[in-house]
Short mmCIF file of N, CA, C and O in Angstrom, two decimals:
data_model
loop_
_atom_site.label_atom_id
_atom_site.label_comp_id
_atom_site.label_asym_id
_atom_site.label_seq_id
_atom_site.Cartn_x
_atom_site.Cartn_y
_atom_site.Cartn_z
N MET Y 1 10.87 17.34 12.86
CA MET Y 1 10.28 16.92 11.80
C MET Y 1 11.18 15.29 11.56
O MET Y 1 12.31 15.15 11.48
N LYS Y 2 10.32 14.00 11.49
CA LYS Y 2 11.11 12.81 11.46
C LYS Y 2 10.72 12.49 9.81
O LYS Y 2 9.67 12.65 9.48
N ASN Y 3 11.50 11.73 9.35
CA ASN Y 3 11.50 11.02 7.85
C ASN Y 3 11.49 9.78 7.85
O ASN Y 3 12.25 8.79 8.50
N TYR Y 4 10.84 9.02 7.37
CA TYR Y 4 10.05 7.72 7.27
C TYR Y 4 10.30 7.18 5.70
O TYR Y 4 10.10 7.76 5.07
N GLU Y 5 10.51 6.15 5.70
CA GLU Y 5 10.41 5.52 4.20
C GLU Y 5 9.49 4.03 4.72
O GLU Y 5 9.69 3.37 5.44
N ILE Y 6 8.53 4.26 3.99
CA ILE Y 6 7.41 2.87 4.18
C ILE Y 6 7.76 2.02 2.68
O ILE Y 6 7.02 2.69 1.48
N MET Y 7 7.91 0.86 2.58
CA MET Y 7 7.79 -0.07 1.50
C MET Y 7 6.92 -0.85 1.86
O MET Y 7 6.75 -1.60 2.88
N PHE Y 8 6.11 -1.27 0.66
CA PHE Y 8 4.90 -2.46 0.97
C PHE Y 8 4.53 -2.93 -0.31
O PHE Y 8 4.69 -2.20 -1.45
N ILE Y 9 3.98 -4.21 -0.14
CA ILE Y 9 3.87 -4.97 -1.56
C ILE Y 9 2.55 -5.65 -1.56
O ILE Y 9 2.07 -5.96 -0.70
N VAL Y 10 1.76 -5.11 -2.72
CA VAL Y 10 0.54 -5.23 -2.76
C VAL Y 10 0.50 -6.65 -3.73
O VAL Y 10 1.23 -6.64 -4.70
N ARG Y 11 -0.67 -7.49 -3.20
CA ARG Y 11 -0.59 -8.53 -4.01
C ARG Y 11 -1.06 -8.71 -5.37
O ARG Y 11 -1.49 -7.84 -5.90
N PRO Y 12 -0.51 -9.54 -6.02
CA PRO Y 12 -0.34 -9.57 -7.76
C PRO Y 12 -1.50 -10.03 -8.17
O PRO Y 12 -1.96 -9.64 -9.31
N THR Y 13 -2.81 -10.49 -7.48
CA THR Y 13 -3.87 -10.97 -8.37
C THR Y 13 -5.12 -9.78 -8.67
O THR Y 13 -6.09 -10.07 -8.92
N LEU Y 14 -4.43 -8.70 -7.85
CA LEU Y 14 -5.42 -7.39 -8.27
C LEU Y 14 -5.42 -6.78 -9.61
O LEU Y 14 -4.20 -6.85 -10.05
N SER Y 15 -6.41 -5.95 -10.08
CA SER Y 15 -6.32 -5.57 -11.20
C SER Y 15 -5.18 -4.03 -10.99
O SER Y 15 -5.39 -3.89 -10.13
N GLU Y 16 -4.90 -3.56 -12.48
CA GLU Y 16 -4.38 -2.21 -12.17
C GLU Y 16 -4.99 -1.00 -11.38
O GLU Y 16 -4.31 -0.50 -10.46
N GLU Y 17 -6.59 -1.16 -11.54
CA GLU Y 17 -7.11 -0.17 -11.10
C GLU Y 17 -7.40 -0.69 -9.33
O GLU Y 17 -7.28 0.66 -8.49
N GLU Y 18 -7.51 -1.52 -9.03
CA GLU Y 18 -7.53 -1.95 -7.57
C GLU Y 18 -6.22 -1.81 -6.89
O GLU Y 18 -6.28 -1.29 -5.99
N VAL Y 19 -5.20 -1.97 -7.80
CA VAL Y 19 -3.70 -1.53 -7.17
C VAL Y 19 -3.80 -0.26 -6.81
O VAL Y 19 -3.17 0.23 -5.83
N LYS Y 20 -3.99 0.54 -7.67
CA LYS Y 20 -4.25 2.06 -7.65
C LYS Y 20 -4.94 2.68 -6.40
O LYS Y 20 -4.59 3.50 -5.94
N LYS Y 21 -5.93 1.74 -6.21
CA LYS Y 21 -7.20 2.35 -5.14
C LYS Y 21 -6.76 1.80 -3.86
O LYS Y 21 -6.77 2.78 -2.79
N VAL Y 22 -5.70 0.86 -3.64
CA VAL Y 22 -5.17 0.43 -2.54
C VAL Y 22 -4.03 1.18 -2.22
O VAL Y 22 -4.04 2.02 -0.90
N VAL Y 23 -3.37 1.86 -3.20
CA VAL Y 23 -2.19 2.92 -2.89
C VAL Y 23 -2.94 4.22 -2.60
O VAL Y 23 -2.29 4.88 -1.48
N ASP Y 24 -3.67 4.51 -3.37
CA ASP Y 24 -4.40 5.84 -3.09
C ASP Y 24 -5.08 5.91 -1.30
O ASP Y 24 -4.90 7.08 -0.81
N ASN Y 25 -5.66 4.75 -1.30
CA ASN Y 25 -6.35 4.60 0.42
C ASN Y 25 -4.98 4.79 1.19
O ASN Y 25 -5.63 5.54 2.21
N PHE Y 26 -3.82 4.15 0.88
CA PHE Y 26 -2.71 4.30 1.87
C PHE Y 26 -2.15 5.81 2.08
O PHE Y 26 -1.81 6.27 3.00
N LYS Y 27 -2.31 6.41 0.63
CA LYS Y 27 -1.75 7.88 0.48
C LYS Y 27 -3.01 8.62 1.58
O LYS Y 27 -2.05 9.82 2.40
N LYS Y 28 -3.84 8.64 1.47
CA LYS Y 28 -4.99 9.18 2.18
C LYS Y 28 -4.76 8.83 3.78
O LYS Y 28 -4.80 10.12 4.58
N VAL Y 29 -4.48 7.77 4.06
CA VAL Y 29 -4.15 7.56 5.80
C VAL Y 29 -3.20 8.36 6.09
O VAL Y 29 -3.21 8.81 7.27
N ILE Y 30 -2.21 8.42 5.38
CA ILE Y 30 -1.02 9.26 6.04
C ILE Y 30 -1.06 10.73 5.82
O ILE Y 30 -1.13 11.31 6.87
N THR Y 31 -1.88 11.28 4.82
CA THR Y 31 -2.21 12.68 4.68
C THR Y 31 -3.23 13.35 5.78
O THR Y 31 -2.95 14.02 6.20
N ASP Y 32 -4.13 12.14 5.82
CA ASP Y 32 -5.03 12.49 6.71
C ASP Y 32 -4.75 12.68 8.33
O ASP Y 32 -5.32 13.34 9.00
N ASN Y 33 -3.40 11.84 8.24
CA ASN Y 33 -2.98 12.20 10.15
C ASN Y 33 -1.89 12.86 10.25
O ASN Y 33 -1.12 12.75 11.00
N GLY Y 34 -2.01 13.91 9.34
CA GLY Y 34 -1.00 15.30 9.51
C GLY Y 34 0.31 14.60 9.17
O GLY Y 34 1.19 15.63 9.41
N SER Y 35 0.51 13.93 8.15
CA SER Y 35 1.95 13.84 7.47
C SER Y 35 2.04 14.17 5.94
O SER Y 35 0.86 14.33 5.25
N LYS Y 36 3.36 14.20 5.66
CA LYS Y 36 3.53 14.72 4.25
C LYS Y 36 4.19 13.45 3.41
O LYS Y 36 5.41 13.25 3.96
N ILE Y 37 3.82 13.05 2.50
CA ILE Y 37 4.45 12.42 1.37
C ILE Y 37 5.28 13.13 0.58
O ILE Y 37 4.89 14.03 -0.07
N THR Y 38 6.51 12.82 0.50
CA THR Y 38 7.68 13.79 -0.06
C THR Y 38 7.82 13.07 -1.67
O THR Y 38 8.36 13.51 -2.43
N GLU Y 39 7.66 11.55 -1.54
CA GLU Y 39 8.06 10.97 -2.95
C GLU Y 39 7.48 9.47 -2.75
O GLU Y 39 7.50 8.77 -2.10
N VAL Y 40 6.96 9.33 -4.08
CA VAL Y 40 6.27 7.92 -3.95
C VAL Y 40 7.09 7.30 -5.23
O VAL Y 40 7.19 7.93 -6.38
N LYS Y 41 7.33 5.96 -5.13
CA LYS Y 41 8.20 5.43 -6.06
C LYS Y 41 7.36 4.12 -6.11
O LYS Y 41 6.85 3.43 -5.55
N GLU Y 42 6.73 4.09 -7.58
CA GLU Y 42 6.08 2.69 -8.00
C GLU Y 42 7.27 1.76 -8.96
O GLU Y 42 7.82 2.32 -9.73
N MET Y 43 7.71 0.66 -7.99
CA MET Y 43 8.57 -0.03 -8.56
C MET Y 43 8.28 -1.42 -9.30
O MET Y 43 8.91 -2.18 -9.92
N GLY Y 44 6.97 -1.42 -9.56
CA GLY Y 44 6.42 -2.14 -10.54
C GLY Y 44 6.32 -3.61 -9.88
O GLY Y 44 6.22 -3.76 -8.78
N GLN Y 45 5.70 -4.63 -11.07
CA GLN Y 45 5.69 -6.21 -10.40
C GLN Y 45 6.76 -6.79 -10.36
O GLN Y 45 7.67 -6.73 -11.33
N ARG Y 46 7.36 -7.48 -9.12
CA ARG Y 46 8.59 -8.08 -9.09
C ARG Y 46 8.52 -9.67 -8.40
O ARG Y 46 7.58 -10.01 -7.76
N GLU Y 47 9.57 -10.40 -8.91
CA GLU Y 47 9.51 -11.70 -8.17
C GLU Y 47 9.88 -11.65 -6.44
O GLU Y 47 10.77 -10.66 -6.41
N LEU Y 48 9.48 -12.17 -5.89
CA LEU Y 48 9.64 -12.33 -4.56
C LEU Y 48 11.01 -13.22 -4.21
O LEU Y 48 11.17 -14.31 -4.84
N ALA Y 49 11.63 -12.81 -3.14
CA ALA Y 49 12.76 -13.95 -3.17
C ALA Y 49 12.32 -15.08 -2.34
O ALA Y 49 12.86 -16.30 -2.56
N TYR Y 50 11.13 -15.11 -1.70
CA TYR Y 50 10.60 -16.15 -1.07
C TYR Y 50 9.14 -16.25 -1.15
O TYR Y 50 8.72 -15.12 -1.24
N GLU Y 51 8.28 -17.33 -1.09
CA GLU Y 51 6.85 -16.98 -1.31
C GLU Y 51 6.31 -16.57 0.03
O GLU Y 51 6.71 -16.96 1.15
N ILE Y 52 5.10 -15.35 -0.24
CA ILE Y 52 4.93 -14.85 1.06
C ILE Y 52 3.18 -15.01 0.97
O ILE Y 52 2.93 -14.81 -0.03
N LYS Y 53 2.60 -16.10 1.80
CA LYS Y 53 1.05 -15.80 1.64
C LYS Y 53 0.57 -16.50 0.29
O LYS Y 53 -0.08 -16.16 -0.41
N LYS Y 54 1.59 -17.60 -0.02
CA LYS Y 54 1.28 -18.19 -1.38
C LYS Y 54 1.47 -17.53 -2.52
O LYS Y 54 0.95 -17.70 -3.51
N PHE Y 55 2.19 -16.25 -2.51
CA PHE Y 55 2.29 -15.53 -3.52
C PHE Y 55 3.95 -15.52 -3.93
O PHE Y 55 4.64 -15.33 -2.85
N LYS Y 56 4.04 -15.69 -5.01
CA LYS Y 56 5.42 -15.32 -5.70
C LYS Y 56 5.93 -14.02 -6.23
O LYS Y 56 7.06 -13.74 -6.48
N SER Y 57 4.93 -13.08 -6.44
CA SER Y 57 5.27 -11.80 -6.94
C SER Y 57 4.36 -10.95 -6.28
O SER Y 57 3.60 -11.06 -5.40
N GLY Y 58 4.70 -9.68 -6.46
CA GLY Y 58 3.66 -8.43 -6.07
C GLY Y 58 4.11 -7.16 -6.68
O GLY Y 58 5.56 -7.26 -7.14
N TYR Y 59 3.51 -6.36 -6.22
CA TYR Y 59 3.53 -4.95 -6.54
C TYR Y 59 4.35 -4.04 -5.85
O TYR Y 59 3.81 -4.00 -4.61
N TYR Y 60 5.56 -3.40 -5.86
CA TYR Y 60 6.40 -2.81 -4.82
C TYR Y 60 6.23 -1.51 -5.08
O TYR Y 60 5.93 -0.59 -6.00
N PHE Y 61 5.72 -0.76 -3.78
CA PHE Y 61 5.75 0.73 -3.53
C PHE Y 61 6.50 1.20 -2.33
O PHE Y 61 6.63 0.42 -1.56
N VAL Y 62 7.14 2.48 -2.55
CA VAL Y 62 8.02 3.14 -1.55
C VAL Y 62 7.44 4.30 -1.29
O VAL Y 62 7.02 5.19 -2.40
N PHE Y 63 7.04 4.83 -0.09
CA PHE Y 63 6.83 6.05 0.00
C PHE Y 63 7.80 6.70 1.12
O PHE Y 63 8.40 6.05 1.79
N GLU Y 64 8.27 7.98 0.81
CA GLU Y 64 9.08 8.74 1.84
C GLU Y 64 8.00 9.82 2.10
O GLU Y 64 7.34 10.47 1.67
N VAL Y 65 8.26 9.67 3.82
CA VAL Y 65 7.57 10.63 4.43
C VAL Y 65 7.90 11.48 5.50
O VAL Y 65 8.77 11.11 6.25
N GLU Y 66 7.61 12.62 5.49
CA GLU Y 66 7.77 13.58 6.59
C GLU Y 66 6.49 13.72 7.68
O GLU Y 66 5.33 13.77 7.18
N ALA Y 67 6.88 13.43 8.92
CA ALA Y 67 6.09 13.39 10.23
C ALA Y 67 6.69 14.35 11.33
O ALA Y 67 7.70 13.99 11.63
N ASN Y 68 5.70 15.16 11.91
CA ASN Y 68 5.94 15.63 13.33
C ASN Y 68 5.81 14.43 14.20
O ASN Y 68 6.55 14.66 15.16
N ASP Y 69 4.77 13.55 14.20
CA ASP Y 69 4.59 12.76 15.15
C ASP Y 69 4.49 11.35 14.27
O ASP Y 69 4.50 11.44 13.36
N ASP Y 70 4.18 10.38 15.18
CA ASP Y 70 4.33 9.29 14.53
C ASP Y 70 2.95 8.25 14.58
O ASP Y 70 2.59 7.18 14.04
N LYS Y 71 2.00 9.24 14.53
CA LYS Y 71 0.33 8.95 14.39
C LYS Y 71 0.22 8.41 13.14
O LYS Y 71 -0.41 7.44 13.11
N ALA Y 72 0.46 9.06 12.00
CA ALA Y 72 0.27 8.42 10.65
C ALA Y 72 0.79 7.29 10.47
O ALA Y 72 0.58 6.24 10.02
N ILE Y 73 2.14 6.94 11.00
CA ILE Y 73 3.02 5.74 10.83
C ILE Y 73 2.55 4.62 11.57
O ILE Y 73 2.23 3.40 10.85
N LYS Y 74 2.02 4.86 12.65
CA LYS Y 74 1.15 3.73 13.47
C LYS Y 74 0.17 3.20 12.83
O LYS Y 74 -0.31 2.28 12.64
N GLU Y 75 -0.73 4.47 12.21
CA GLU Y 75 -2.11 3.89 11.68
C GLU Y 75 -1.43 3.00 10.49
O GLU Y 75 -2.23 2.44 9.86
N PHE Y 76 -0.56 3.61 9.58
CA PHE Y 76 -0.39 2.93 8.14
C PHE Y 76 -0.20 1.53 8.75
O PHE Y 76 -0.48 0.54 8.24
N ASP Y 77 1.01 1.13 9.59
CA ASP Y 77 1.31 0.20 10.20
C ASP Y 77 0.28 -0.66 10.30
O ASP Y 77 -0.21 -2.05 10.26
N ARG Y 78 -0.93 -0.47 11.26
CA ARG Y 78 -2.09 -0.96 12.10
C ARG Y 78 -2.84 -1.30 10.69
O ARG Y 78 -3.09 -2.61 10.49
N LEU Y 79 -3.16 -0.84 9.54
CA LEU Y 79 -3.67 -0.85 8.55
C LEU Y 79 -3.02 -1.87 7.66
O LEU Y 79 -3.63 -2.52 6.89
N GLY Y 80 -1.77 -1.69 7.41
CA GLY Y 80 -0.96 -2.49 6.69
C GLY Y 80 -1.01 -4.14 7.33
O GLY Y 80 -0.87 -5.00 6.51
N LEU Y 81 -0.98 -4.31 8.38
CA LEU Y 81 -1.28 -5.68 9.22
C LEU Y 81 -2.65 -6.39 8.94
O LEU Y 81 -2.57 -7.34 8.79
N ILE Y 82 -3.53 -5.57 8.86
CA ILE Y 82 -5.26 -5.82 8.53
C ILE Y 82 -5.41 -6.06 7.04
O ILE Y 82 -6.31 -7.38 7.00
N SER Y 83 -4.83 -5.43 6.39
CA SER Y 83 -5.32 -5.46 4.56
C SER Y 83 -4.96 -6.83 4.12
O SER Y 83 -3.76 -7.04 4.11
N SER Y 84 -5.94 -7.25 3.40
CA SER Y 84 -5.67 -8.43 2.76
C SER Y 84 -4.95 -8.22 1.24
O SER Y 84 -4.21 -9.10 0.84
N ASP Y 85 -4.86 -6.90 1.09
CA ASP Y 85 -4.34 -6.47 -0.35
C ASP Y 85 -2.64 -6.42 -0.20
O ASP Y 85 -2.25 -6.45 -0.88
N VAL Y 86 -2.21 -6.07 1.03
CA VAL Y 86 -0.89 -5.91 1.36
C VAL Y 86 -0.20 -6.83 2.11
O VAL Y 86 -0.50 -7.81 3.06
N ILE Y 87 0.38 -7.61 1.12
CA ILE Y 87 1.18 -8.91 1.73
C ILE Y 87 2.45 -8.76 2.42
O ILE Y 87 2.78 -9.62 3.19
N ARG Y 88 3.07 -7.56 2.45
CA ARG Y 88 3.98 -7.27 3.45
C ARG Y 88 4.75 -5.80 3.47
O ARG Y 88 4.47 -5.28 2.27
N HIS Y 89 4.79 -5.32 4.57
CA HIS Y 89 5.10 -3.95 4.69
C HIS Y 89 6.67 -3.72 5.67
O HIS Y 89 6.62 -4.60 6.42
N LEU Y 90 7.24 -2.29 5.13
CA LEU Y 90 8.51 -2.15 6.05
C LEU Y 90 8.55 -0.71 6.39
O LEU Y 90 8.21 0.15 5.22
N ILE Y 91 8.76 -0.26 7.48
CA ILE Y 91 8.67 1.11 8.02
C ILE Y 91 10.23 1.33 8.56
O ILE Y 91 10.59 0.59 9.20
N THR Y 92 10.68 2.30 7.78
CA THR Y 92 12.09 2.59 8.08
C THR Y 92 12.29 4.12 8.70
O THR Y 92 11.69 4.78 7.89
N LYS Y 93 12.67 4.36 9.64
CA LYS Y 93 12.93 5.65 10.09
C LYS Y 93 14.54 6.04 9.44
O LYS Y 93 15.31 5.30 9.44
N ILE Y 94 14.02 7.24 8.60
CA ILE Y 94 15.39 7.85 8.28
C ILE Y 94 16.16 8.65 8.89
O ILE Y 94 15.69 9.86 9.45
N GLU Y 95 17.64 8.76 9.24
CA GLU Y 95 18.20 9.65 9.77
C GLU Y 95 19.05 10.53 8.97
O GLU Y 95 19.74 10.36 8.01
N LYS Y 96 18.66 12.04 8.93
CA LYS Y 96 19.22 12.89 7.96
C LYS Y 96 20.09 14.12 8.61
O LYS Y 96 19.94 14.17 9.84
#
């Protein structure tokens, strides 16, 4: 079992309902691909250290994920790059 931490920033121009929908869609991507989300941290809207895609702030989220293989992680990475709602994401493997 491998552990990952996925941090992503959702663009600030979305409504609360739209942000929730984006997060739920990414949760579904992870669980549908055979991984388990152990913890979800909603860090709220924060200022970015520098401008990303012309945004100066964003909604931060952190998922802690347990995965048997990297199928779900690769799919999250692929969709994170495609999605216009996610302005930045970072996937880190956690050694325990």
